[in-house]
Each structure stands twice: as structure tokens, then as C-alpha cells.
């Protein structure tokens, strides 16, 4: 089967249009220390895959999915690999309060379980719909809704916010 050639914009046009979104999501998911490295890795992966894309639909979502997966790879690499290492804390730097509003909220977000933290960040920082969040987390839209809902419930409870 021969695949049709997709008309894609020049890669630099993609970078120019979406670099802020990628950088913002990378910093939200990986923290200010590692965010730039995650964003750079995401752009490298996107550049390598770009010529083989079979669809030019929603390139922003495609980029944010790559960014999310690069951040996930970073967090997985940091997890202790042996029982001896499990007493060591796994540091996950969150956004710096000087750059992000409501440091208490971001502290609470950083304390969420990893998949909930990624889901809520993709939804509200990355501005992805549940299909985009599901694609980034390799799950279903229904599971994405549940992850976001559970994360929001935990955040409301932890921060003492009433929900009506």
C-alpha cells in the first residue's frame, strides 16, 4: 500500500507557531530545571518524525503529546531502580512561584500521583481536550476524564475549595 504524501508546513513554521506551548508544557511537567531539556528532546523527536507524518491535522496536539512523553521518560528515568535506592527521594521540581501564580496550587499539583498530575497539566496548561490528553497518556478519553476529575477532587480537598 502506497501512502499519500501529506502537505506539511516547513518545520521552522511549526516551531515558530508552537514553541511557547511546548516550552510551557515541558516546564509544567518537568519543572523549571529540566523543562528546557524536555522541550529540546521533544523538538528533536518531532523533527525526526516529521517527514513521516501521515496527517497534518492538529499538529499542536501531536507536539504536546511528544512533549508529555518526553517528560514521562524523564520521570521514569528518575525512579529508583533497586530496593536499595527506594529510601532516596525522587525529586520532581515544580514551577517556581515567581513565574507561576498560586504556588500552593502548584505544590498540590506536584503532590498528585503521576498520571493525575500529567492529565490535569495537559488539560489546563497544555489546553488539550480529553482526546488529546488520552493520546498523550496512551489511554482512552473516558480514562482521561476520570484522571482529571480525580485530580481536581484531590486538589479541591487539599486546598479546601468548596465544589458545587
XYZ file of N, CA and C in Angstrom:
492
model
N 0.835 -1.171 0.000
C 0.000 0.000 0.000
C 0.887 1.244 0.000
N 0.634 2.137 -0.907
C 1.409 3.360 -1.028
C 0.695 4.464 -0.257
N 1.418 5.118 0.638
C 0.796 6.201 1.397
C 0.916 7.499 0.610
N -0.126 8.320 0.727
C -0.122 9.594 0.033
C 0.795 10.569 0.750
N 1.392 11.445 -0.019
C 2.268 12.466 0.532
C 1.411 13.555 1.168
N 1.700 13.886 2.412
C 0.956 14.901 3.145
C 1.655 16.244 2.967
N 0.871 17.272 2.753
C 1.427 18.616 2.628
C 1.603 19.212 4.024
N 2.852 19.278 4.455
C 3.170 19.797 5.785
C 3.838 21.159 5.646
N 3.596 22.039 6.612
C 4.325 23.307 6.586
C 5.799 23.053 6.874
N 6.671 23.994 6.510
C 8.084 23.813 6.868
C 8.198 23.636 8.389
N 9.138 22.812 8.814
C 9.279 22.524 10.240
C 9.505 23.807 11.035
N 10.252 24.752 10.488
C 10.503 26.008 11.196
C 9.196 26.765 11.449
N 8.247 26.681 10.533
C 6.946 27.331 10.754
C 6.222 26.682 11.936
N 6.347 25.383 12.052
C 5.757 24.662 13.186
C 6.406 25.113 14.494
N 7.716 25.231 14.498
C 8.436 25.690 15.685
C 7.998 27.110 16.041
N 7.974 27.983 15.053
C 7.603 29.377 15.303
C 6.202 29.486 15.899
N 5.298 28.662 15.441
C 3.911 28.738 15.895
C 3.693 28.116 17.280
N 4.450 27.063 17.622
C 4.129 26.285 18.825
C 5.228 26.198 19.875
N 6.339 26.899 19.697
C 7.435 26.728 20.655
C 7.035 27.132 22.066
N 6.214 28.169 22.208
C 5.806 28.590 23.553
C 4.968 27.517 24.242
N 4.049 26.897 23.489
C 3.204 25.843 24.058
C 4.056 24.661 24.527
N 5.016 24.266 23.706
C 5.884 23.138 24.055
C 6.725 23.489 25.290
N 7.308 24.670 25.301
C 8.141 25.078 26.439
C 7.322 25.171 27.720
N 6.132 25.743 27.624
C 5.281 25.898 28.810
C 4.861 24.545 29.382
N 4.450 23.631 28.509
C 4.048 22.311 28.976
C 5.241 21.547 29.544
N 6.380 21.631 28.895
C 7.580 20.928 29.378
C 7.959 21.411 30.778
N 7.911 22.722 31.008
C 8.241 23.258 32.339
C 7.197 22.851 33.371
N 5.942 22.797 32.963
C 4.891 22.403 33.902
C 5.021 20.926 34.290
N 5.407 20.100 33.351
C 5.503 18.662 33.627
C 6.842 18.257 34.237
N 7.925 18.938 33.864
C 9.252 18.515 34.302
C 9.898 19.492 35.280
N 9.298 20.654 35.457
C 9.863 21.642 36.369
C 10.802 22.583 35.656
N 11.161 23.655 36.333
C 11.994 24.677 35.697
C 13.416 24.214 35.400
N 13.918 23.273 36.160
C 15.284 22.807 35.942
C 15.379 21.938 34.700
N 14.447 21.020 34.536
C 14.507 20.068 33.429
C 13.580 20.412 32.267
N 12.749 21.423 32.429
C 11.774 21.766 31.393
C 12.400 22.069 30.043
N 13.495 22.831 30.040
C 14.136 23.170 28.773
C 14.696 21.927 28.081
N 15.253 21.010 28.873
C 15.786 19.770 28.291
C 14.662 18.915 27.706
N 13.527 18.854 28.414
C 12.382 18.084 27.914
C 11.867 18.707 26.622
N 11.763 20.027 26.588
C 11.302 20.700 25.375
C 12.257 20.434 24.210
N 13.555 20.523 24.466
C 14.543 20.262 23.421
C 14.424 18.833 22.899
N 14.265 17.889 23.810
C 14.122 16.481 23.405
C 12.850 16.292 22.584
N 11.771 16.980 22.979
C 10.519 16.887 22.231
C 10.696 17.414 20.800
N 11.390 18.534 20.663
C 11.619 19.081 19.315
C 12.495 18.151 18.482
N 13.486 17.518 19.104
C 14.332 16.565 18.382
C 13.501 15.387 17.868
N 12.641 14.853 18.746
C 11.800 13.719 18.345
C 10.811 14.135 17.255
N 10.238 15.331 17.400
C 9.288 15.818 16.396
C 9.985 16.002 15.048
N 11.181 16.569 15.068
C 11.924 16.780 13.828
C 12.211 15.450 13.127
N 12.581 14.451 13.902
C 12.888 13.137 13.325
C 11.637 12.480 12.734
N 10.500 12.671 13.374
C 9.267 12.014 12.919
C 8.518 12.814 11.857
N 8.795 14.094 11.760
C 8.017 14.997 10.908
C 7.897 14.554 9.447
N 8.976 14.140 8.804
C 8.853 13.760 7.389
C 7.943 12.551 7.150
N 7.712 11.754 8.177
C 6.919 10.532 8.011
C 5.472 10.674 8.470
N 5.064 11.883 8.851
C 3.675 12.078 9.286
C 2.714 11.755 8.148
N 1.608 11.153 8.516
C 0.598 10.808 7.516
C -0.609 11.734 7.584
N -0.581 12.685 8.511
C -1.678 13.640 8.638
C -1.138 14.964 9.162
N -1.685 16.035 8.626
C -1.301 17.367 9.099
C -2.352 17.927 10.049
N -3.285 17.075 10.473
C -4.329 17.510 11.401
C -3.756 17.676 12.795
N -4.099 18.765 13.420
C -3.778 19.060 14.812
C -2.311 18.800 15.168
N -1.434 19.503 14.499
C -0.007 19.358 14.757
C 0.358 19.814 16.171
N -0.382 20.776 16.724
C -0.139 21.236 18.098
C -0.338 20.089 19.084
N -1.424 19.360 18.947
C -1.693 18.226 19.826
C -0.603 17.164 19.676
N -0.171 16.926 18.451
C 0.901 15.967 18.185
C 2.172 16.380 18.924
N 2.520 17.673 18.863
C 3.715 18.171 19.547
C 3.591 18.056 21.063
N 2.412 18.384 21.605
C 2.226 18.316 23.051
C 2.224 16.873 23.543
N 1.762 15.959 22.715
C 1.837 14.540 23.063
C 3.296 14.098 23.154
N 4.104 14.507 22.196
C 5.533 14.179 22.225
C 6.177 14.777 23.473
N 5.825 16.021 23.790
C 6.377 16.692 24.971
C 6.013 15.936 26.243
N 4.760 15.533 26.334
C 4.310 14.774 27.506
C 5.079 13.468 27.642
N 5.282 12.798 26.556
C 6.003 11.516 26.610
C 7.471 11.706 26.977
N 8.061 12.803 26.525
C 9.448 13.097 26.913
C 9.533 13.377 28.416
N 8.547 14.090 28.951
C 8.523 14.344 30.396
C 8.315 13.045 31.168
N 7.452 12.181 30.663
C 7.230 10.881 31.297
C 8.526 10.078 31.317
N 9.250 10.083 30.205
C 10.535 9.372 30.142
C 11.503 9.900 31.196
N 11.531 11.213 31.374
C 12.400 11.810 32.387
C 12.035 11.319 33.781
N 10.741 11.346 34.103
C 10.302 10.900 35.431
C 10.579 9.418 35.649
N 10.381 8.620 34.629
C 10.659 7.186 34.760
C 12.145 6.935 34.982
N 12.980 7.713 34.314
C 14.433 7.551 34.471
C 14.879 7.914 35.882
N 14.137 8.777 36.542
C 14.493 9.195 37.901
C 14.021 8.237 38.979
N 13.086 7.375 38.653
C 12.545 6.469 39.676
C 13.640 5.518 40.133
N 13.652 5.199 41.424
C 14.641 4.260 41.937
C 14.543 2.919 41.207
N 15.698 2.362 40.885
C 15.737 1.119 40.122
C 15.943 -0.120 40.990
N 16.417 0.058 42.208
C 16.643 -1.100 43.055
C 16.038 -0.844 44.424
N 15.760 -1.901 45.180
C 15.206 -1.713 46.520
C 16.097 -0.851 47.412
N 17.418 -0.874 47.195
C 18.320 -0.067 47.998
C 18.112 1.424 47.744
N 17.720 1.785 46.518
C 17.524 3.185 46.161
C 16.178 3.737 46.607
N 15.255 2.906 47.054
C 13.908 3.370 47.332
C 13.820 4.270 48.556
N 14.863 4.309 49.371
C 14.841 5.222 50.506
C 15.214 6.641 50.087
N 15.747 6.790 48.873
C 16.112 8.109 48.385
C 14.891 8.782 47.775
N 14.686 10.060 48.059
C 13.541 10.744 47.474
C 13.734 10.959 45.976
N 12.640 10.929 45.254
C 12.658 11.230 43.833
C 12.261 12.684 43.697
N 13.203 13.532 43.331
C 12.935 14.971 43.258
C 12.222 15.301 41.958
N 11.111 15.976 42.083
C 10.396 16.486 40.929
C 10.210 17.971 41.170
N 10.931 18.773 40.423
C 10.836 20.214 40.605
C 9.563 20.725 39.964
N 8.810 21.499 40.706
C 7.612 22.113 40.169
C 7.913 23.508 39.680
N 6.909 24.161 39.155
C 7.112 25.526 38.683
C 7.550 26.428 39.840
N 8.411 27.387 39.537
C 8.858 28.331 40.552
C 7.752 29.335 40.815
N 7.526 29.656 42.096
C 6.419 30.526 42.459
C 6.547 31.910 41.843
N 7.755 32.352 41.565
C 7.927 33.672 40.969
C 7.369 33.726 39.548
N 7.335 32.577 38.888
C 6.880 32.547 37.499
C 5.456 32.043 37.350
N 4.900 31.414 38.356
C 3.580 30.825 38.252
C 2.693 31.388 39.359
N 1.472 31.736 39.021
C 0.564 32.186 40.075
C 0.194 31.023 40.999
N -0.146 31.348 42.219
C -0.646 30.391 43.199
C 0.311 29.222 43.459
N 1.410 29.500 44.169
C 2.387 28.440 44.453
C 1.795 27.296 45.272
N 0.787 27.566 46.109
C 0.158 26.482 46.878
C -0.527 25.486 45.955
N -1.177 26.008 44.934
C -1.830 25.134 43.952
C -0.797 24.255 43.261
N 0.313 24.852 42.805
C 1.314 24.069 42.088
C 2.002 23.058 42.995
N 2.154 23.390 44.257
C 2.702 22.415 45.197
C 1.750 21.225 45.300
N 0.453 21.507 45.396
C -0.549 20.435 45.469
C -0.570 19.620 44.180
N -0.426 20.280 43.037
C -0.380 19.559 41.754
C 0.831 18.633 41.727
N 1.977 19.115 42.189
C 3.188 18.286 42.200
C 3.065 17.067 43.103
N 2.168 17.120 44.083
C 1.986 16.003 45.006
C 0.967 14.976 44.499
N 0.311 15.257 43.383
C -0.641 14.297 42.812
C 0.104 13.069 42.287
N -0.588 11.928 42.202
C 0.015 10.780 41.512
C 0.386 11.179 40.079
N 1.428 10.570 39.557
C 1.995 10.984 38.267
C 0.959 11.105 37.149
N 0.131 10.104 36.935
C -0.814 10.158 35.808
C -1.860 11.249 36.020
N -2.299 11.453 37.250
C -3.241 12.544 37.520
C -2.563 13.893 37.276
N -1.324 14.024 37.737
C -0.576 15.275 37.555
C -0.404 15.581 36.069
N -0.034 14.581 35.294
C 0.145 14.793 33.863
C -1.195 15.114 33.198
N -2.252 14.403 33.571
C -3.558 14.622 32.944
C -4.063 16.038 33.202
N -3.994 16.482 34.450
C -4.501 17.817 34.772
C -3.612 18.900 34.139
N -2.323 18.662 34.051
C -1.419 19.629 33.427
C -1.645 19.698 31.926
N -1.803 18.552 31.284
C -2.091 18.542 29.846
C -3.411 19.241 29.545
N -4.392 19.026 30.406
C -5.718 19.616 30.199
C -5.698 21.122 30.392
N -5.081 21.594 31.470
C -5.197 23.009 31.810
C -3.995 23.863 31.451
N -2.813 23.289 31.365
C -1.648 24.058 30.909
C -1.488 23.871 29.403
N -1.594 22.620 28.957
C -1.474 22.336 27.531
C -2.730 22.648 26.743
N -3.845 22.851 27.445
C -5.125 23.185 26.826
C -5.568 22.119 25.813
N -5.311 20.855 26.162
C -5.748 19.757 25.304
C -7.135 19.302 25.727
N -7.906 18.837 24.753
C -9.190 18.225 25.105
C -8.902 16.802 25.600
N -9.952 16.081 26.014
C -9.717 14.749 26.588
C -9.180 13.755 25.559
N -9.477 13.963 24.285
C -8.886 13.091 23.266
C -7.373 13.328 23.186
N -6.962 14.594 23.267
C -5.534 14.913 23.245
C -4.818 14.407 24.483
N -5.438 14.569 25.646
C -4.856 14.063 26.893
C -4.737 12.547 26.816
N -5.784 11.896 26.321
C -5.766 10.435 26.201
C -4.648 9.975 25.274
N -4.477 10.665 24.154
C -3.407 10.294 23.220
C -2.041 10.467 23.876
N -1.860 11.550 24.615
C -0.570 11.808 25.261
C -0.262 10.772 26.334
N -1.290 10.303 27.028
C -1.091 9.348 28.125
C -1.326 7.905 27.699
N -1.594 7.720 26.412
C -1.833 6.380 25.862
C -2.956 5.669 26.612
N -4.104 6.358 26.677
C -5.279 5.816 27.347
C -6.521 6.225 26.565
N -7.672 6.055 27.148
C -8.924 6.413 26.478
C -9.402 7.785 26.949
N -10.250 8.452 26.163
C -10.821 9.721 26.625
C -11.594 9.569 27.945
N -12.274 8.459 28.129
C -13.005 8.236 29.386
C -12.031 8.155 30.563
N -10.918 7.474 30.373
C -9.914 7.390 31.438
C -9.283 8.758 31.683
N -9.105 9.529 30.625
C -8.580 10.885 30.764
C -9.523 11.734 31.611
N -10.815 11.654 31.319
C -11.799 12.400 32.105
C -11.727 12.006 33.581
N -11.583 10.731 33.823
C -11.529 10.234 35.197
C -10.261 10.720 35.912
N -9.131 10.661 35.223
C -7.876 11.132 35.816
C -7.973 12.615 36.177
N -8.508 13.420 35.269
C -8.640 14.857 35.527
C -9.630 15.095 36.662
N -10.745 14.386 36.629
C -11.764 14.542 37.668
C -11.207 14.175 39.045
N -10.513 13.062 39.123
C -9.919 12.638 40.396
C -8.867 13.649 40.872
N -8.066 14.152 39.941
C -7.051 15.140 40.299
C -7.699 16.411 40.839
N -8.747 16.873 40.182
C -9.426 18.086 40.631
C -10.071 17.886 42.000
N -10.655 16.710 42.216
C -11.262 16.425 43.519
C -10.198 16.436 44.619
N -9.058 15.837 44.354
C -7.965 15.828 45.319
C -7.472 17.246 45.589
N -7.314 18.039 44.532
C -6.849 19.416 44.690
C -7.853 20.253 45.486
N -9.135 20.098 45.173
C -10.160 20.839 45.925
C -10.115 20.481 47.409
N -10.003 19.207 47.685
C -9.951 18.731 49.058
C -8.709 19.261 49.772
N -7.569 19.129 49.134
C -6.299 19.538 49.734
C -6.249 21.060 49.967
N -6.826 21.827 49.045
C -6.763 23.280 49.146
C -7.975 23.882 49.844
N -8.931 23.011 50.254
C -10.101 23.482 50.973
C -11.048 24.296 50.120
N -11.157 23.942 48.856
C -12.038 24.658 47.937
C -13.360 23.918 47.873
N -14.454 24.640 48.090
C -15.785 24.021 48.013
C -16.138 23.790 46.558
N -16.785 22.697 46.288
C -17.231 22.360 44.947
C -18.742 22.254 44.953
N -19.360 23.003 44.057
C -20.834 22.971 43.983
C -21.301 22.218 42.795
